[in-house]
XYZ file of C-alpha atoms in Angstrom:
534
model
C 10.975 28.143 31.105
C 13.233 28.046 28.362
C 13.409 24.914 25.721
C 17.214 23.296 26.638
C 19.146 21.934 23.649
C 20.785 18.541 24.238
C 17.572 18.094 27.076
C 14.043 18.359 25.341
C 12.448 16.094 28.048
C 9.325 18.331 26.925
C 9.171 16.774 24.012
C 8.723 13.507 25.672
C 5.665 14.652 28.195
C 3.904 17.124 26.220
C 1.422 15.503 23.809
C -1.792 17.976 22.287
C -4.287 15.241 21.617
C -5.742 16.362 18.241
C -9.179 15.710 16.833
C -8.484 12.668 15.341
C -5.609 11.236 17.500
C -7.113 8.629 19.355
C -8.731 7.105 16.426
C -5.452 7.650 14.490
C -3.747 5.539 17.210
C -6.721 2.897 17.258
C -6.144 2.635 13.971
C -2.713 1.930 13.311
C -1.129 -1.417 12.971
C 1.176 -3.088 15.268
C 3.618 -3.612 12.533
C 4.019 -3.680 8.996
C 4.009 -1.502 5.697
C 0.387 -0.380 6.159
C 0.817 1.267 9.303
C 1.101 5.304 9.881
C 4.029 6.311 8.509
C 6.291 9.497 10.651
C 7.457 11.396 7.745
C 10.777 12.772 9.261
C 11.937 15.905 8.233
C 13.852 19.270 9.396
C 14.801 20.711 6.035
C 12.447 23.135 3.650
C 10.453 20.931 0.931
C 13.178 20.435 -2.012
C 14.654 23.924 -3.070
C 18.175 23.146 -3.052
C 18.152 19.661 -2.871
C 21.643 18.398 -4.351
C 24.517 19.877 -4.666
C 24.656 19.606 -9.140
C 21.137 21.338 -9.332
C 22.021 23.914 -6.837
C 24.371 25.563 -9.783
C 21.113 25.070 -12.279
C 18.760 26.968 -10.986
C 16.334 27.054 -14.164
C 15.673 23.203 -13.335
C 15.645 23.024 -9.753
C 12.559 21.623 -8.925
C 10.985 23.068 -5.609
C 7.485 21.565 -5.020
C 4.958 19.244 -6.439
C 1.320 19.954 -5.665
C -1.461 17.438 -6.910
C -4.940 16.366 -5.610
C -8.629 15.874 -6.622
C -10.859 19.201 -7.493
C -12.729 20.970 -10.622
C -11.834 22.307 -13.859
C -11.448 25.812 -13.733
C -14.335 26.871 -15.961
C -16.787 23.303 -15.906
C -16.332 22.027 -12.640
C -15.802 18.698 -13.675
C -13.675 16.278 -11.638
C -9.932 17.123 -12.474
C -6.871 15.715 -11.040
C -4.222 19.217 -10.436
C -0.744 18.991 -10.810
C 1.322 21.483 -10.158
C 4.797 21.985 -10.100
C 7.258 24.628 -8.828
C 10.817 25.189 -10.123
C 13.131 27.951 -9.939
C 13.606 28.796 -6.127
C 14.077 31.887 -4.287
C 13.360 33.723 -7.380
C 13.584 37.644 -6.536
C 10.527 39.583 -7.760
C 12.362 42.561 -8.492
C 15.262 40.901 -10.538
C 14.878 42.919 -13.874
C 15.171 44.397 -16.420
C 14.978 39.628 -17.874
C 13.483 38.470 -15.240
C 12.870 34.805 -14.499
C 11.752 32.840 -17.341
C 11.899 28.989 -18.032
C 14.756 27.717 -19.742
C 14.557 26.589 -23.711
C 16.634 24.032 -23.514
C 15.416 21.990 -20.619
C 12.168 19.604 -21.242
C 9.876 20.207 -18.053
C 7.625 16.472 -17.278
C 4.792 15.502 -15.621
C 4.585 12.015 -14.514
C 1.449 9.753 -14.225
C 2.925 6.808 -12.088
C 1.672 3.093 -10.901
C 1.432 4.402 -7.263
C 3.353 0.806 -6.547
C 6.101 0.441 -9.027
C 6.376 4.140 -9.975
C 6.646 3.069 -13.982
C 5.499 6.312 -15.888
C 2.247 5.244 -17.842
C 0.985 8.899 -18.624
C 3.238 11.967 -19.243
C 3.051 15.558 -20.058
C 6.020 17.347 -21.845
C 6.508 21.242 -21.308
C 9.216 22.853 -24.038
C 9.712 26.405 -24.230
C 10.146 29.220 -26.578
C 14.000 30.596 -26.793
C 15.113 32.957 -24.022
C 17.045 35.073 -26.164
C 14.485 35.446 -29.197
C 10.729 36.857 -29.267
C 11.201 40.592 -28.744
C 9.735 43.172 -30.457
C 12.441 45.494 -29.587
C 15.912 44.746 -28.900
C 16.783 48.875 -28.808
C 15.957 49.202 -25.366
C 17.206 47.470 -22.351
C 13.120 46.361 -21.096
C 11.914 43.235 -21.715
C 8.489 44.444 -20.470
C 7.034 47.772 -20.546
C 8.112 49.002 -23.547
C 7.576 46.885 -27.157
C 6.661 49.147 -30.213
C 4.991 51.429 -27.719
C 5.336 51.937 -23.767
C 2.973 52.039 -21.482
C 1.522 49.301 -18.695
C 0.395 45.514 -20.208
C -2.957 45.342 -20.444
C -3.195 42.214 -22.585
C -0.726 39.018 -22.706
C 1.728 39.855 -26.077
C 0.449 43.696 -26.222
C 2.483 46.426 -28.117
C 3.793 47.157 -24.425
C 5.383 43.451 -23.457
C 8.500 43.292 -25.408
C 9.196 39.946 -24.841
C 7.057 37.032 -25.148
C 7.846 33.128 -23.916
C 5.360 30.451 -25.525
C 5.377 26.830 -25.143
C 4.309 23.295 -26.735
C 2.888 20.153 -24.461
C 3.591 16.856 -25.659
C 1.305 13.969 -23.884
C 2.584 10.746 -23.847
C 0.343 7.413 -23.396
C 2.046 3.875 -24.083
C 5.276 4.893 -25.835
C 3.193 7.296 -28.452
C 3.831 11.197 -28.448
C 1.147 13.582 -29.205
C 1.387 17.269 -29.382
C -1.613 18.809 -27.172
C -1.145 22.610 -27.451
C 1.366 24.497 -29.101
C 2.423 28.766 -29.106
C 0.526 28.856 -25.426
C 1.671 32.195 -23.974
C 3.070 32.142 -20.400
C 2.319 34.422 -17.821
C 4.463 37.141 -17.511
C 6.720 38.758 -14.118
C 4.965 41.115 -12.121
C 7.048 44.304 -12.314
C 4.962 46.583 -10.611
C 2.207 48.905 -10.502
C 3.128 51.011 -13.395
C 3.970 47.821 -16.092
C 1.645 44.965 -14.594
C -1.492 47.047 -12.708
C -3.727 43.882 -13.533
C -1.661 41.809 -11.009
C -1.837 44.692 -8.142
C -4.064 46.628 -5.687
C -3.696 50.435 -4.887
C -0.742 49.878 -2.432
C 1.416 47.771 -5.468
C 0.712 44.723 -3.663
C -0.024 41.241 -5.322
C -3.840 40.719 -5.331
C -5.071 37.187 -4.178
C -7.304 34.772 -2.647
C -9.744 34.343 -5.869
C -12.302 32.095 -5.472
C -13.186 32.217 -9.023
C -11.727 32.230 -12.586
C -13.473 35.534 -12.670
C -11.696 36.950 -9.551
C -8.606 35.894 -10.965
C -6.120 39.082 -12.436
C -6.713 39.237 -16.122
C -2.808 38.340 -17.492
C -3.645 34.499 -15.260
C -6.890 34.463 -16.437
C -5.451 34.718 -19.960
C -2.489 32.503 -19.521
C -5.039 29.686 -18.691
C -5.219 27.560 -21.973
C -6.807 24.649 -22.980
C -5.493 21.034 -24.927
C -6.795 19.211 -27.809
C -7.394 16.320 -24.902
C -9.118 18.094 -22.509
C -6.626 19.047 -20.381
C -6.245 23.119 -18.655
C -2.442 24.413 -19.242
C -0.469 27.110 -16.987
C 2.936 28.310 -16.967
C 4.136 31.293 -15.673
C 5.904 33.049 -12.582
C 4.229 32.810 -9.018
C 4.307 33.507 -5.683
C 6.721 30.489 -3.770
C 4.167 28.412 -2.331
C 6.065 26.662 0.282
C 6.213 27.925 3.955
C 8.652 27.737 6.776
C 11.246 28.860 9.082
C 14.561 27.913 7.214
C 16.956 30.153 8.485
C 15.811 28.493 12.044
C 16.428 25.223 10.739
C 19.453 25.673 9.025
C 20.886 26.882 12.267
C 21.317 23.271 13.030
C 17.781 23.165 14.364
C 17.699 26.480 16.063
C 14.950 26.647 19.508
C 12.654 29.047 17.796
C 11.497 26.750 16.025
C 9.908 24.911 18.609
C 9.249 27.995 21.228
C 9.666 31.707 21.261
C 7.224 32.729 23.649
C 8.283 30.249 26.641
C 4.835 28.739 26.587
C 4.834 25.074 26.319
C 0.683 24.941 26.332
C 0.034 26.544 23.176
C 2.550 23.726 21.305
C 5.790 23.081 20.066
C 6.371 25.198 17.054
C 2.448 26.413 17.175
C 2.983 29.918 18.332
C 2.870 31.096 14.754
C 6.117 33.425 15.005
C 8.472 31.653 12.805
C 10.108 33.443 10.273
C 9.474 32.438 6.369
C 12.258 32.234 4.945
C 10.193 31.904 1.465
C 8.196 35.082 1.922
C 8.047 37.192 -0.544
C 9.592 35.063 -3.366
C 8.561 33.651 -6.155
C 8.897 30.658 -8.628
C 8.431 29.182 -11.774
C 5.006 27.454 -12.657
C 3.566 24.714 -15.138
C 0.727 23.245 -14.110
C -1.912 20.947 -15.354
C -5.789 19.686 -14.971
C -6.437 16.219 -16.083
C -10.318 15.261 -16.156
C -10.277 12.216 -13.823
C -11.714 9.876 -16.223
C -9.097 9.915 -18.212
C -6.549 8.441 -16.348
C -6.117 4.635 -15.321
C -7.548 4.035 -11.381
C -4.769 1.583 -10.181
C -4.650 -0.059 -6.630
C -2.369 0.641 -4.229
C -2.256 0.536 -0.185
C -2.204 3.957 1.879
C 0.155 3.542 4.765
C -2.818 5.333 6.655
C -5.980 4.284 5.375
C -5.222 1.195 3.340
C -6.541 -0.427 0.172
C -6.834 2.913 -2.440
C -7.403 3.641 -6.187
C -5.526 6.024 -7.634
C -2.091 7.060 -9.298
C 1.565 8.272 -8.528
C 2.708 12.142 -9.559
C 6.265 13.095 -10.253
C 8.109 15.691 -11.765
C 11.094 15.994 -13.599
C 13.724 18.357 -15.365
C 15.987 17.211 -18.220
C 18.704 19.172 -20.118
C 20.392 17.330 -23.635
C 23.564 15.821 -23.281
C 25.837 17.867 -25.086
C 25.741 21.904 -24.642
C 28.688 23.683 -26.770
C 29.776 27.188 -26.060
C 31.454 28.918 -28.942
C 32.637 32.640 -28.625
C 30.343 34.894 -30.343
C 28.156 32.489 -31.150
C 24.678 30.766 -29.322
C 25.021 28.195 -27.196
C 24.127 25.119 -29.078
C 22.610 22.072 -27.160
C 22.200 18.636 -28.508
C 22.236 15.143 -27.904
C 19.420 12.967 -25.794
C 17.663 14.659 -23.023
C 19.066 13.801 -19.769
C 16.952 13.935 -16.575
C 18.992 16.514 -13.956
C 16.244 16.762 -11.006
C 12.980 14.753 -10.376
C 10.369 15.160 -7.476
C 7.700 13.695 -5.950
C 7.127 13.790 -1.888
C 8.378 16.990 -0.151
C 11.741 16.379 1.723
C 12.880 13.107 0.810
C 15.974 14.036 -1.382
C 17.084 17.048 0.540
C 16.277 15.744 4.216
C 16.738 11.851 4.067
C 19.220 10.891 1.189
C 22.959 11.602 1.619
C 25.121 14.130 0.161
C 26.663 11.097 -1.958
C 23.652 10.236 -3.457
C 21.586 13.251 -3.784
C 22.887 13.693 -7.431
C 22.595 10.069 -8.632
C 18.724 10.543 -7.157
C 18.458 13.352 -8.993
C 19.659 11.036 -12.309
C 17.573 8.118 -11.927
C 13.744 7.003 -12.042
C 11.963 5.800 -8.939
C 11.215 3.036 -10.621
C 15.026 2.456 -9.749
C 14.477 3.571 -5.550
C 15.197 0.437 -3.963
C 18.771 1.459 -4.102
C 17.545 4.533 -1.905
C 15.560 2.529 0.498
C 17.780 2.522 3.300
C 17.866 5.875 3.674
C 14.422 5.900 4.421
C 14.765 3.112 6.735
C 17.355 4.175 8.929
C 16.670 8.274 8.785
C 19.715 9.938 9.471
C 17.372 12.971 10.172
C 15.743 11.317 13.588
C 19.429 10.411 14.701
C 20.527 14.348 14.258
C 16.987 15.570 15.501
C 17.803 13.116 18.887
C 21.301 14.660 19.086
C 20.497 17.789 19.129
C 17.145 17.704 21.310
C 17.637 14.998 23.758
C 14.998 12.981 21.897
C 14.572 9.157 21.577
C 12.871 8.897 17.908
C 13.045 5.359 16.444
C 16.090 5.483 13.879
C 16.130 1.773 12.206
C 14.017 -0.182 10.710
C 11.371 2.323 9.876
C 9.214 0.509 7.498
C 6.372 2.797 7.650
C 8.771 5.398 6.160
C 9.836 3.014 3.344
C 5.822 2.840 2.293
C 6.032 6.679 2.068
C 8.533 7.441 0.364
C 9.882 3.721 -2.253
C 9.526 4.973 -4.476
C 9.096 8.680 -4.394
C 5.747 9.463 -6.060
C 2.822 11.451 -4.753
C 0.184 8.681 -4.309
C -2.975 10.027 -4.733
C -6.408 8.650 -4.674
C -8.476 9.600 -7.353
C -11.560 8.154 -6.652
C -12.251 10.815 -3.297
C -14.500 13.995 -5.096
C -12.182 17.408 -4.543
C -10.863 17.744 -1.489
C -11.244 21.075 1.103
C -8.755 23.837 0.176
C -7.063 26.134 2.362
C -9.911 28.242 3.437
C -12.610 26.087 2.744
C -14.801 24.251 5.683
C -13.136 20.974 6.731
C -9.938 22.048 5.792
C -6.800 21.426 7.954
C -3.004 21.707 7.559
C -2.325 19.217 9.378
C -4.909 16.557 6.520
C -6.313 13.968 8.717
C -3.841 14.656 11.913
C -6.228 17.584 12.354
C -9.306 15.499 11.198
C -9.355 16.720 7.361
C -10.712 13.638 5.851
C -12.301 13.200 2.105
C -14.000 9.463 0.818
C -12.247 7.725 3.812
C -8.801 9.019 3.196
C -6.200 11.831 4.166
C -7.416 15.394 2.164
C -3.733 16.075 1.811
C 0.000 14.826 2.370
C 0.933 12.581 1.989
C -2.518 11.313 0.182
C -1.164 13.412 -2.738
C -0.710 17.412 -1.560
C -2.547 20.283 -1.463
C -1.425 24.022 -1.022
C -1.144 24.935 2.739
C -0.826 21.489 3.792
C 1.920 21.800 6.356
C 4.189 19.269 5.421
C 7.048 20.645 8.020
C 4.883 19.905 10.447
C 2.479 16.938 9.593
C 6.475 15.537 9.291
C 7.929 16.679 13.166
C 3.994 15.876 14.480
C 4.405 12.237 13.374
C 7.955 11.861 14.043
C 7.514 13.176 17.848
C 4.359 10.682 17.786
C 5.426 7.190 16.191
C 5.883 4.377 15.767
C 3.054 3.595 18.119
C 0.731 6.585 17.966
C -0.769 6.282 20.925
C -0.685 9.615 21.444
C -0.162 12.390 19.318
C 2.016 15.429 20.275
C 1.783 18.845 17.636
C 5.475 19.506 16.976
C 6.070 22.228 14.063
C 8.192 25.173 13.076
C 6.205 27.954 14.346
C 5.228 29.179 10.641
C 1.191 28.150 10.213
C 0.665 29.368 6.793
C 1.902 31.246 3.689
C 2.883 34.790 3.395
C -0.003 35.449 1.222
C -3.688 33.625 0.517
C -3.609 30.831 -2.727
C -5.972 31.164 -5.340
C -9.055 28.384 -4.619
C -9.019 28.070 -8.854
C -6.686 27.010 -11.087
C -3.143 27.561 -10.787
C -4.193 27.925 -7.163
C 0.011 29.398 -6.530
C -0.367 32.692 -5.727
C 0.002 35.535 -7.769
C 3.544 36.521 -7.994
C 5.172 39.229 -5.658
C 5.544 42.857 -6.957
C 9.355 43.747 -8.020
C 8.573 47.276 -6.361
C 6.804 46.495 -3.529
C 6.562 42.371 -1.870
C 6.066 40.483 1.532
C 9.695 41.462 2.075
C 8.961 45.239 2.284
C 7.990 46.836 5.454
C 4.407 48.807 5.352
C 4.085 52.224 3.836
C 4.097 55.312 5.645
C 1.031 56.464 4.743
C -0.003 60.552 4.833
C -2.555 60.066 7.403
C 0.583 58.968 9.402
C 2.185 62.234 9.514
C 1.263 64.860 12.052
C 0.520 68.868 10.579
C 4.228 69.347 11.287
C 5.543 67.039 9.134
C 6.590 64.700 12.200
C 5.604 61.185 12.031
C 3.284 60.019 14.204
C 6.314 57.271 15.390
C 3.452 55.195 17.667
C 1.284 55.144 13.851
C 4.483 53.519 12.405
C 5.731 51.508 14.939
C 2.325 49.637 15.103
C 2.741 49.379 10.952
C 6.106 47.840 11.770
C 5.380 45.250 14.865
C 2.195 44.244 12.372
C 5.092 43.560 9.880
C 7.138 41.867 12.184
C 4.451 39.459 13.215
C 3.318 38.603 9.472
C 6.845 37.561 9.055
């Protein structure tokens, strides 16, 4: 039976009772700000949230990632933050190639999970973009320096142009530099100029479960502050997930069923199409031991009474750039924040096109003045339109404790929590029973990557406000194009400019017959494989 538009009585009547429903439901208040909160959402995570940062790519923030787990090389308790910016950047984009801008200052906050004011934060500046090469006779940036030949080693003879940065760590009003000339990772161009980041077939190699099983130009790029804190920065595989060109086409069926099975779940046949696969982004990234930062109190909307802190990020540019002809482009002034983040989806799928740049401008300190936009979703009114649904549309106080004010809330006092791959893990967090020191392991209890925040979001909007029972609602995209790292940076290693998750398979010899015909049943296996994974 097909899924009706304008009719989704489905919706209504078809609830998949998950591990943990029932004692989700038992455990949910009748009413107030503690209860579960239905994160609403239909749009991607924040790529192109506002219509100002969509023309700034450079400092278009695309993801925050933070939770509980180990230094890289120690093991000892760390809190990871990681942040994306930079979306839909094309792998094969030479012969520049993404890099992070030098005149934007890249922040990490440390939040009061309650009032969102900024008690910790972590400054990334970056070397010039149009400085630091070796050779400006030749139109590579990478592959040819005073010599050619593939990079072997992070600044070799062979990578002609070379980013570094400088962290600043503020505490209480009083800047600190922390590391200084760190080298960032570099783009992986492909087999011949970056064969540490690839297998035989020129594909990305991931999934380490190690710093020692990590490619050597991230194992190198991995630095370490004067405080104790591990550094990143570099390109990487997009991390987010999901069907956005079904979406976008005003929420288009296949997102909820292409296989005219209702029993296996709305949106759960995993046949979606990622519209982020095989892109990358821009990286910096963080690991702050946990004793170092304040444990604050703060209430859960799930779980309750936590200890912990609130994660942001943000972009700022100075105030004054001047163009003059023939010359550089000369920026001064203050700097002036252009895009901040915290939860997944609240800018781009809850606040209103005249707003979305003043959010972008202000703290959440500030995010009162955005409350009612979490309050009265717009999102559950359009999802209702279009699907026949009933969702509660005002008055949605649970949503106000998610998202006022935006900051990941994240309790720090939990061990490390299961990553993707890991026994107890889940991408649904505790919908699907992934629980660590009595709260969520993932979103919104800070975020981990492969937590499925498109559909954690439609799962507890189709569910709420009571809970009683729960009913899986997603986008029919279960996972990422390609497996994270389980070590620090975690993102994936960035996509191959000559051969990504946007290429179809490779004929192979053994495909062709002694004729030099070939074997078409060989390739069209290779190419409904391909079709599936995307």
């Amino acid at each position: 039976m097909p899924l009706q538009r304008n009719g989704l009585l489905q919706l209504a009547t078809v609830g998949l009772m998950v591990a943990c429903g029932a004692a989700m439901a038992a455990s949910v208040p009748a009413s107030g700000p503690s209860r579960a909160a239905g994160l609403v959402s239909r749009l991607p995570s924040s790529h192109n949230d506002a219509p100002l940062i969509k023309l700034d790519p450079q400092a278009n923030l695309t993801d925050v990632y933070a939770f509980v787990g180990q230094r890289y090389d120690t093991g000892e308790e760390v809190l990871n933050v990681v942040v994306n910016v930079r979306p839909f950047s094309e792998p094969g984009d030479g012969p520049h190639f993404d890099r992070f801008s030098d005149d934007a200052l890249y922040s990490i906050h440390i939040t009061n999970p309650v009032t969102a004011e900024t008690v910790m934060r972590y400054d990334f500046e970056f070397s010039p973009t149009t400085e630091n090469y070796k050779n400006e006779g030749t139109i590579l940036s990478y592959g040819l320096g005073t010599e050619p030949g593939p990079i072997l080693t992070l600044g070799d003879a062979r990578q002609n142009f070379v980013q570094v940065y400088t962290v600043t760590k503020t505490v209480g009003g009083s800047p600190a530099t922390i590391a200084d000339g760190v080298m960032t990772s570099i783009p992986n161009v492909g087999a011949n100029v970056t064969p540490l980041y690839n297998d035989s077939d020129g594909r990305a190699i991931n999934g380490a479960l190690s710093y020692d099983e990590l490619d050597g130009y991230t194992q190198q790029a991995i630095a370490d502050a004067s405080t104790g804190e591990a550094l990143f920065a570099g390109p990487r595989d997009d991390s987010f997930y999901g069907d956005v060109p079904g979406v976008f086409d005003l929420l288009n069926v296949r997102i909820l069923d292409n296989d005219g099975d209702f029993n296996d779940g709305l949106g759960q046949d995993g046949r979606g199409k990622d519209g982020f696969k095989g892109f990358n982004v821009m990286t910096f990234a963080i690991q702050i031991p946990i004793n170092e930062l304040p444990g604050m109190e703060y209430i859960d909307p799930f779980f309750g009474p936590q200890t912990g802190v609130g994660v942001y990020g943000s972009v700022s540019r100075r105030m004054t750039t001047t163009r003059n002809s023939g010359d550089d482009i000369q920026s001064t002034g203050d700097w002036v924040q252009v895009n901040r983040l915290g939860n997944p989806l609240f800018n781009e799928a809850l606040v209103a096109i005249a707003d979305k740049d003043r959010y972008n401008a202000t703290s959440p300190v500030d995010d009162a003045q955005f409350s009612a936009y979490a309050s009265d979703p717009e999102l559950a009114a359009l999802i209702n339109l279009v699907f026949g649904t009933a969702f509660e549309t005002t008055n949605r106080a649970d949503l106000e404790a998610i998202f006022i004010p935006d900051v990941l809330r994240v309790a720090t006092t939990t061990g490390p929590v299961p990553l993707e791959g890991e026994v107890g893990f889940s991408r649904f967090g505790f919908v699907g029973g992934d629980t660590t020191g009595g709260v969520s392991s993932g979103w919104p209890n800070g975020r981990r990557f492969g937590d499925d925040v498109i559909d954690i979001a439609l799962t507890a909007v189709a569910s709420g406000p009571t809970y009683s029972e729960i009913t899986v609602v997603g986008d029919n995209v279960p996972r990422n194009d390609v497996d994270y790292h389980r070590v620090f940076p975690y993102a994936a290693t960035p996509h191959s400019g000559t051969f990504n998750r946007k290429d179809p398979p490779k004929i192979l010899k053994a495909d062709i017959n002694d004729d030099g015909v070939v074997d078409t049943l060989d390739i069209l296996a290779y190419f409904n494989a391909w079709n599936e994974e995307r």
